[in-house]
PDB file of C-alpha atoms in Angstrom:
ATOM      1  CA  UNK A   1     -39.956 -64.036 -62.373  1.00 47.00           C
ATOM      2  CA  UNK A   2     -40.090 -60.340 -62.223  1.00 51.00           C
ATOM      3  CA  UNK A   3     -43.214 -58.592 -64.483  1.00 48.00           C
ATOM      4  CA  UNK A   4     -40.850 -57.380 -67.656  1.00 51.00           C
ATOM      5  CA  UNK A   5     -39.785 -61.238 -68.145  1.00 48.00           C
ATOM      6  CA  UNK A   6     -42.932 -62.078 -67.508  1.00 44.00           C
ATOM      7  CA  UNK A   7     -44.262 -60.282 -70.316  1.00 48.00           C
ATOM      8  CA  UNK A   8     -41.732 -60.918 -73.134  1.00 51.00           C
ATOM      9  CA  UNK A   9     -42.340 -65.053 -72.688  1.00 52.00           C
ATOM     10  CA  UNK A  10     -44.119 -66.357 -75.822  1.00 57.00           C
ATOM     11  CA  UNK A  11     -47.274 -66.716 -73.889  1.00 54.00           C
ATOM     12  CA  UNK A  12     -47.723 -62.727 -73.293  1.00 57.00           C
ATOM     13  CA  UNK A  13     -46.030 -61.324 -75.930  1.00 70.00           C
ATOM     14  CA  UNK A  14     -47.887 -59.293 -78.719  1.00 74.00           C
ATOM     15  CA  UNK A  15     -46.610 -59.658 -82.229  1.00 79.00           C
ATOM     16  CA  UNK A  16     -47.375 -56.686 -83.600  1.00 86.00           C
ATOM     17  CA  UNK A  17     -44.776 -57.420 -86.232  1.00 90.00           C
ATOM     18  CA  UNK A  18     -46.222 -59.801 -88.053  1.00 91.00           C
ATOM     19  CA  UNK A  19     -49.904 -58.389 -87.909  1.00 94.00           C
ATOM     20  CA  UNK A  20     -48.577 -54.980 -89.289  1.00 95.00           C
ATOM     21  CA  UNK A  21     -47.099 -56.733 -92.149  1.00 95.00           C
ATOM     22  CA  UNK A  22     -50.544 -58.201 -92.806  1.00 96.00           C
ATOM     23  CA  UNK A  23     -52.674 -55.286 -92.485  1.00 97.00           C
ATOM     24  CA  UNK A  24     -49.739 -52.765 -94.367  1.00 96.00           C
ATOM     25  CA  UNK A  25     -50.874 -55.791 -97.714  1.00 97.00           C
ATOM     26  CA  UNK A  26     -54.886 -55.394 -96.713  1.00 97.00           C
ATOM     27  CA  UNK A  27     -54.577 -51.596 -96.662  1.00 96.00           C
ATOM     28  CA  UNK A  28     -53.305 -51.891-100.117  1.00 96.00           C
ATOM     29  CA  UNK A  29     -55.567 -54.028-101.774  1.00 96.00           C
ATOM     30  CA  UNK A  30     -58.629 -52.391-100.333  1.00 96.00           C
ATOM     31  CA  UNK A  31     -57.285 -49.118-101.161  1.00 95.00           C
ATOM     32  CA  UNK A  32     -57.004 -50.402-104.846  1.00 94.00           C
ATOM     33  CA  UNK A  33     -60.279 -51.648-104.413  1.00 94.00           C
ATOM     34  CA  UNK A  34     -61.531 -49.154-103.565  1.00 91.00           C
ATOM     35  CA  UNK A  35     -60.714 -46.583-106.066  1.00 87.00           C
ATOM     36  CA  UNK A  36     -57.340 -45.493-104.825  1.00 79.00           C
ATOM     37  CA  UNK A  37     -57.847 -44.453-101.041  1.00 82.00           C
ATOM     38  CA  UNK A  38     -59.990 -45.125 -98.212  1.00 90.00           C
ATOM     39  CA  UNK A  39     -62.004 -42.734 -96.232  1.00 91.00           C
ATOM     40  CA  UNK A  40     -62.886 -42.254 -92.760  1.00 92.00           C
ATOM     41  CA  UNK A  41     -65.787 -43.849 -93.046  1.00 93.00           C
ATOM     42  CA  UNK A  42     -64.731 -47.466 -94.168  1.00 93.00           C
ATOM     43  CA  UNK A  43     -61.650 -47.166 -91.673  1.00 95.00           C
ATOM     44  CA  UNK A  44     -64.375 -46.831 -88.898  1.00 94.00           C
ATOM     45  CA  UNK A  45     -66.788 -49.284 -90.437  1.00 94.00           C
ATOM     46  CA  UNK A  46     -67.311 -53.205 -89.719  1.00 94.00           C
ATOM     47  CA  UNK A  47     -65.768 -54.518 -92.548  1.00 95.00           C
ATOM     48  CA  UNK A  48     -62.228 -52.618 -91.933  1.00 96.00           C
ATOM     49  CA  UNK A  49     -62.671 -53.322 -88.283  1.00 96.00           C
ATOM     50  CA  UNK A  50     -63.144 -56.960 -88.487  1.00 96.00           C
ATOM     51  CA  UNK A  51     -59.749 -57.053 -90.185  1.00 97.00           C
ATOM     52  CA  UNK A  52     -57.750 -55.414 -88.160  1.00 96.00           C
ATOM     53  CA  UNK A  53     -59.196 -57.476 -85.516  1.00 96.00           C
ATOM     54  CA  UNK A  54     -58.875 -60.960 -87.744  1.00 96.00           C
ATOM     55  CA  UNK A  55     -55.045 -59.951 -88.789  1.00 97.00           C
ATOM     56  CA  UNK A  56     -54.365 -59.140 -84.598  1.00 96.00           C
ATOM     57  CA  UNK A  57     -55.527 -62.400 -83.786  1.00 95.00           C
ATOM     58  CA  UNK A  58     -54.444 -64.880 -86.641  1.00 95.00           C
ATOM     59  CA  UNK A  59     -51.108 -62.783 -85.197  1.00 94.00           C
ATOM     60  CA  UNK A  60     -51.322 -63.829 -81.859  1.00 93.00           C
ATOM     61  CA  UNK A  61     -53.099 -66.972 -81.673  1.00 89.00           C
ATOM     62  CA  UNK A  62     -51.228 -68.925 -79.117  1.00 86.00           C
ATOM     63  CA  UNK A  63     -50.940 -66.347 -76.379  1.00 91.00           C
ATOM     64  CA  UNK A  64     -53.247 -63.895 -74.355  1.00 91.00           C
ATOM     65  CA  UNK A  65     -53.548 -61.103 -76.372  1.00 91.00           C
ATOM     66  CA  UNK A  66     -55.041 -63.951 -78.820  1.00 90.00           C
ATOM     67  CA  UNK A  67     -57.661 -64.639 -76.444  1.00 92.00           C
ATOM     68  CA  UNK A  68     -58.408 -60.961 -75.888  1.00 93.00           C
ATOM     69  CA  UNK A  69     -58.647 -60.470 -79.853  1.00 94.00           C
ATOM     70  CA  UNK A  70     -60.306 -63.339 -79.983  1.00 94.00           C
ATOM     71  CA  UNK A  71     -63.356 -61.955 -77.250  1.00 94.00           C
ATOM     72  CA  UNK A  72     -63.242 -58.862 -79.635  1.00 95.00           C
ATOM     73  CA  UNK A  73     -64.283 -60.479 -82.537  1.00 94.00           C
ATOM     74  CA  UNK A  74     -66.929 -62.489 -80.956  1.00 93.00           C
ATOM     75  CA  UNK A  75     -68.576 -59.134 -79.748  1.00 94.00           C
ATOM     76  CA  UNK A  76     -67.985 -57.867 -83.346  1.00 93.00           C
ATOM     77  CA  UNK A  77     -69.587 -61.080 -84.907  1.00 92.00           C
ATOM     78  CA  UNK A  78     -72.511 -60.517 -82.841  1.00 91.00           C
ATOM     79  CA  UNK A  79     -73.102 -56.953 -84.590  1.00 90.00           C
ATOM     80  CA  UNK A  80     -71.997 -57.915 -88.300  1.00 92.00           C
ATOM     81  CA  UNK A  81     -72.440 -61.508 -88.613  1.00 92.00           C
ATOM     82  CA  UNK A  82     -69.111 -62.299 -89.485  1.00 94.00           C
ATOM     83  CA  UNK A  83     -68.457 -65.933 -88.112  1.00 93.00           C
ATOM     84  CA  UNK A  84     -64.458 -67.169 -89.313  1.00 93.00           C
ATOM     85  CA  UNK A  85     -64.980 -69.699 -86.321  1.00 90.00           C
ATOM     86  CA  UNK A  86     -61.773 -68.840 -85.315  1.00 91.00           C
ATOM     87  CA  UNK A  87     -60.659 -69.954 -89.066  1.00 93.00           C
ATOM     88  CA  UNK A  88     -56.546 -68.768 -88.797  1.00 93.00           C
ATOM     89  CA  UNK A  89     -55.557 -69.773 -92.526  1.00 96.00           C
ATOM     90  CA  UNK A  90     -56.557 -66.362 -94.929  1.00 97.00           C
ATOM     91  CA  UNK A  91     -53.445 -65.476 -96.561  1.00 96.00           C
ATOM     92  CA  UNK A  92     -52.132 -61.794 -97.425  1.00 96.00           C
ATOM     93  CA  UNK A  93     -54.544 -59.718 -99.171  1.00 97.00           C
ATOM     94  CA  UNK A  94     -57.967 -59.919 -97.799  1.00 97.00           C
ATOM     95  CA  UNK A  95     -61.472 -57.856 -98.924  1.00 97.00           C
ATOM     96  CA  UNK A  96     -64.879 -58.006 -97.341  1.00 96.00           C
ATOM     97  CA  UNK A  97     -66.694 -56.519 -99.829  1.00 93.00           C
ATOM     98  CA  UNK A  98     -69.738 -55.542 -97.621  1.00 90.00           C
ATOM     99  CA  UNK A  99     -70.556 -56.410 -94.171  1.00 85.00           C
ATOM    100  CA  UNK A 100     -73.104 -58.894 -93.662  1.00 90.00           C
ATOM    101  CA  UNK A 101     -73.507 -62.545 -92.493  1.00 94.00           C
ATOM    102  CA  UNK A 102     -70.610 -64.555 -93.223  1.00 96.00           C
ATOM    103  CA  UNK A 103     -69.991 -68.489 -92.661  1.00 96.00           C
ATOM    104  CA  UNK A 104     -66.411 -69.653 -92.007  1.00 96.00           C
ATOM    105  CA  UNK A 105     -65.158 -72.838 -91.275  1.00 95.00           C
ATOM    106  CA  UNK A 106     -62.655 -72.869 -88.620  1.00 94.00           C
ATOM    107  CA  UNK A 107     -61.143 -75.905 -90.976  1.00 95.00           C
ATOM    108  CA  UNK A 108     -61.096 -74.457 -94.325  1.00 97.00           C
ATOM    109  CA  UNK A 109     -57.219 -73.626 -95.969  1.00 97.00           C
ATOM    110  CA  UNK A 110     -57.641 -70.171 -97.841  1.00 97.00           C
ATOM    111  CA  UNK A 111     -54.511 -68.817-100.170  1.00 97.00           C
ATOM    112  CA  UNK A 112     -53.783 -65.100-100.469  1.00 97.00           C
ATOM    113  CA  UNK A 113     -55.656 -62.215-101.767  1.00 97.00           C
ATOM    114  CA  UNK A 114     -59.346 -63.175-101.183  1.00 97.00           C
ATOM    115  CA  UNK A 115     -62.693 -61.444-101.651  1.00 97.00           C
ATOM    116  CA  UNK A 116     -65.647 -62.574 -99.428  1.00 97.00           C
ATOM    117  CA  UNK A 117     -68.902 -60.351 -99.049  1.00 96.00           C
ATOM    118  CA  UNK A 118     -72.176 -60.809 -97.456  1.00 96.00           C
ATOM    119  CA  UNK A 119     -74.312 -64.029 -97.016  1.00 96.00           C
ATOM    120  CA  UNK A 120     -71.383 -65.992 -98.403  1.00 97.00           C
ATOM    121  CA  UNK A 121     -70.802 -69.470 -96.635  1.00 97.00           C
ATOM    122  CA  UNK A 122     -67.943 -71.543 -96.775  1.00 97.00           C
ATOM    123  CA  UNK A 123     -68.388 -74.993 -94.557  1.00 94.00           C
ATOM    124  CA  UNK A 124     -67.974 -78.705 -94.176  1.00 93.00           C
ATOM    125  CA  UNK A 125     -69.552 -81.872 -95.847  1.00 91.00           C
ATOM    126  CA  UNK A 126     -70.194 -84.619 -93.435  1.00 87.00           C
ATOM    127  CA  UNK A 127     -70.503 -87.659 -95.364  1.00 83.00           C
ATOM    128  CA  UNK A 128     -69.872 -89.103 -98.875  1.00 81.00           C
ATOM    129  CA  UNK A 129     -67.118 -88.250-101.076  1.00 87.00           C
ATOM    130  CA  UNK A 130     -66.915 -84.389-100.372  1.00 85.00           C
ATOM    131  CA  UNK A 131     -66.907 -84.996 -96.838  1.00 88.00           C
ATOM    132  CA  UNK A 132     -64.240 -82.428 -95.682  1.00 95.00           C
ATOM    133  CA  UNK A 133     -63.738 -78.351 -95.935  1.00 97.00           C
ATOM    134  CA  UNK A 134     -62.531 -76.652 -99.351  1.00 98.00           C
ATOM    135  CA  UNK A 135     -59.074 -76.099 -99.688  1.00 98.00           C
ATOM    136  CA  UNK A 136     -58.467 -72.233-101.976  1.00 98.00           C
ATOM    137  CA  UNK A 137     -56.043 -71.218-103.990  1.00 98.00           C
ATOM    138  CA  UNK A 138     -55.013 -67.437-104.633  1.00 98.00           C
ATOM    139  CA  UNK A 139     -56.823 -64.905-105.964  1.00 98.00           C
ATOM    140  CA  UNK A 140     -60.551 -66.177-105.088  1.00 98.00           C
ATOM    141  CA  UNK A 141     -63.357 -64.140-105.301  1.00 98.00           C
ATOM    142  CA  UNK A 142     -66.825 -65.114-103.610  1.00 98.00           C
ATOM    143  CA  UNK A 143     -70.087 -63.359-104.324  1.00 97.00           C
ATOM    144  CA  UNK A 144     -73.076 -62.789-102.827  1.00 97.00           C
ATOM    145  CA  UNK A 145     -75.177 -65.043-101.077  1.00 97.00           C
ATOM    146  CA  UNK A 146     -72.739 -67.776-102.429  1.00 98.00           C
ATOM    147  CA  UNK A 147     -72.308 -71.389-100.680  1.00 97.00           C
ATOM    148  CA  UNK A 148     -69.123 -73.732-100.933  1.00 97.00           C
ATOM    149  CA  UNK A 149     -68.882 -76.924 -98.883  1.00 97.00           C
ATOM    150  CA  UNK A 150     -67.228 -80.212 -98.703  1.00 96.00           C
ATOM    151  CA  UNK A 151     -63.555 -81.469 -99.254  1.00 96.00           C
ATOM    152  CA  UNK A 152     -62.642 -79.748-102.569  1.00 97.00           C
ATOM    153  CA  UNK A 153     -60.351 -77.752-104.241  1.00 98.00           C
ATOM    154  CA  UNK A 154     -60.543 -74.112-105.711  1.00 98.00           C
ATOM    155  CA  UNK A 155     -57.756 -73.258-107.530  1.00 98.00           C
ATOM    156  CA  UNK A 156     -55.921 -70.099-108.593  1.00 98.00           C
ATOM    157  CA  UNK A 157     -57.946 -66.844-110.109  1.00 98.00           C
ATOM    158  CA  UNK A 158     -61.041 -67.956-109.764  1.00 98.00           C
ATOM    159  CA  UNK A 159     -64.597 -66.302-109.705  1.00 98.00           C
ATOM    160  CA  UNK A 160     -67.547 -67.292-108.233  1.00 98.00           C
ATOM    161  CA  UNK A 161     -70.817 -65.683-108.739  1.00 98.00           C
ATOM    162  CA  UNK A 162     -73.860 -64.564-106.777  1.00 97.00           C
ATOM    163  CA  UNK A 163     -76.535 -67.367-105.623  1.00 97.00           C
ATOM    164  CA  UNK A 164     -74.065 -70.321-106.679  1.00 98.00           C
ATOM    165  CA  UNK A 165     -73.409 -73.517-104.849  1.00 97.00           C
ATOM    166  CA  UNK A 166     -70.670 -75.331-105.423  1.00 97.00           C
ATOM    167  CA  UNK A 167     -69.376 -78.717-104.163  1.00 96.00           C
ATOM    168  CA  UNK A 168     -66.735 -79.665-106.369  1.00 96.00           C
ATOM    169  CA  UNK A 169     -63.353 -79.008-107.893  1.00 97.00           C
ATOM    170  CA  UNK A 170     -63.091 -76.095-109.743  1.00 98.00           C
ATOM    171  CA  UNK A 171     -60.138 -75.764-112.125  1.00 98.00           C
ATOM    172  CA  UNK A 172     -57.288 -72.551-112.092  1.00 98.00           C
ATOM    173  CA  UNK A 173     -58.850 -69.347-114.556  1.00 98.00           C
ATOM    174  CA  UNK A 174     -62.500 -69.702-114.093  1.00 98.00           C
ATOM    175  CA  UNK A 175     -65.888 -68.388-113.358  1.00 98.00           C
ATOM    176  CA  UNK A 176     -68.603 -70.253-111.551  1.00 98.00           C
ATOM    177  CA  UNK A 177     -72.377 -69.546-111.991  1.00 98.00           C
ATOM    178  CA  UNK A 178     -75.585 -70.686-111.081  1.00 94.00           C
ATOM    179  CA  UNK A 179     -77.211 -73.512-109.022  1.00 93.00           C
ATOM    180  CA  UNK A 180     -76.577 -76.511-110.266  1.00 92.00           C
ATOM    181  CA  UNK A 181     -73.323 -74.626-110.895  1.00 94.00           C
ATOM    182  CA  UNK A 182     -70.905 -74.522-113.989  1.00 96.00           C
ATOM    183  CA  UNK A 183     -67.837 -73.656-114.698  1.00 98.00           C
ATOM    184  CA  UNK A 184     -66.981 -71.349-117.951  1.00 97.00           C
ATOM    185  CA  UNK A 185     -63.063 -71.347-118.287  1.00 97.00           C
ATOM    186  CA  UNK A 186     -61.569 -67.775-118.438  1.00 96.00           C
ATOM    187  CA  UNK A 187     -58.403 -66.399-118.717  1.00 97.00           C
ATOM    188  CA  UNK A 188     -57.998 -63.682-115.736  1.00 96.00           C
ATOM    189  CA  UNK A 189     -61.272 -64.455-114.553  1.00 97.00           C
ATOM    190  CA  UNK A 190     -61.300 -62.124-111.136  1.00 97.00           C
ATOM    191  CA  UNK A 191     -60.107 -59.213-113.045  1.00 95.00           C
ATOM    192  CA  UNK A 192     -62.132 -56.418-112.158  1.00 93.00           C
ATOM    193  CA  UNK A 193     -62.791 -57.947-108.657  1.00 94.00           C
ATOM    194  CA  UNK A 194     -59.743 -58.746-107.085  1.00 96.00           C
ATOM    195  CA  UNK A 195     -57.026 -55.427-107.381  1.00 93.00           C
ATOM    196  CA  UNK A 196     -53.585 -56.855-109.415  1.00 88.00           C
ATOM    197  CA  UNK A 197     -51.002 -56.696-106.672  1.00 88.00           C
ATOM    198  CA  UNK A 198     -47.941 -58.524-106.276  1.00 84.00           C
ATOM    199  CA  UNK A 199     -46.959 -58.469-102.383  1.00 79.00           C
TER     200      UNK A 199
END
């Protein structure tokens, strides 16, 4: 096999097409986000970084350049503490509000357009009813220092506030607060958070 066949077989090629369609949608809603343009400095910083490098591999999962994306974010987890445990499932549309230590899953199904900042955790339940990962609709938003864990389902538009645990079901249109949680019903409840963008 000469070296130009070689690298166009599924194993070596890079598919830049798909990540640029990702990252053109996370430009966007981060540049909404953030007021309508971003500067040098959050294009150089972690959060932006960890993107680009998320989007590159979630692009190129099952061939080499995967695995060299995939060494780049491991060196990049060890300076922000980002952790998506090789988690491949964040639809179009993604924020990290601030960088930060951040608990993935590898397991758990996310929908498009989510927010996740710093000392957020999103994990697994081992036993009982809940055992299993949380399954997310669109338009999620996760505040600080917020936990959610077991076999559950968020649905569409929902918030969930700083310091809140949550462990099960939470309904489409609503806020979550506090620890025990609850959940106040709200009509456009991430507006504010999560930039209005239809992709």
């Amino acid at each position: 096999m000469n070296i130009k066949k070689l690298f166009t077989t599924n194993f070596y090629k890079n598919n830049n097409r798909e990540y640029k369609e990702r990252i053109k949608k996370d430009y966007l809603i981060n540049q909404e986000f953030r007021g309508g343009g971003l500067t040098k400095e959050f294009l150089h910083g972690y959060e932006w970084k960890y993107i680009n490098l998320y989007r590159k591999f979630q692009a190129n999962q099952d061939n080499i350049w995967g695995k060299c994306y995939r060494w780049k974010m491991k060196k990049l987890e060890n300076k922000t503490g980002f952790s998506f445990e090789d988690n491949i499932t964040i639809g179009d549309g993604l924020i990290i509000g601030h960088w930060g230590k951040i608990v993935i899953n590898g397991q758990v199904q996310f929908g498009n357009q989510m927010f996740i900042t710093h000392g957020v955790t999103v994990g697994r339940d081992i036993r009982g009813k809940r055992a299993g990962v949380p399954k997310f609709g669109d338009r999620v938003c996760i505040r600080t220092n917020s936990t959610i864990v077991g076999g559950i389902q968020i649905g569409n538009d929902v918030l969930i506030a700083p310091n809140t645990f949550v462990n099960f079901d939470v309904p489409d249109h609503s806020i979550v607060i506090g620890n025990p949680a609850k959940i106040h019903h709200r009509d456009n409840a991430t507006e504010g958070h999560i930039p209005n963008i239809a992709f």
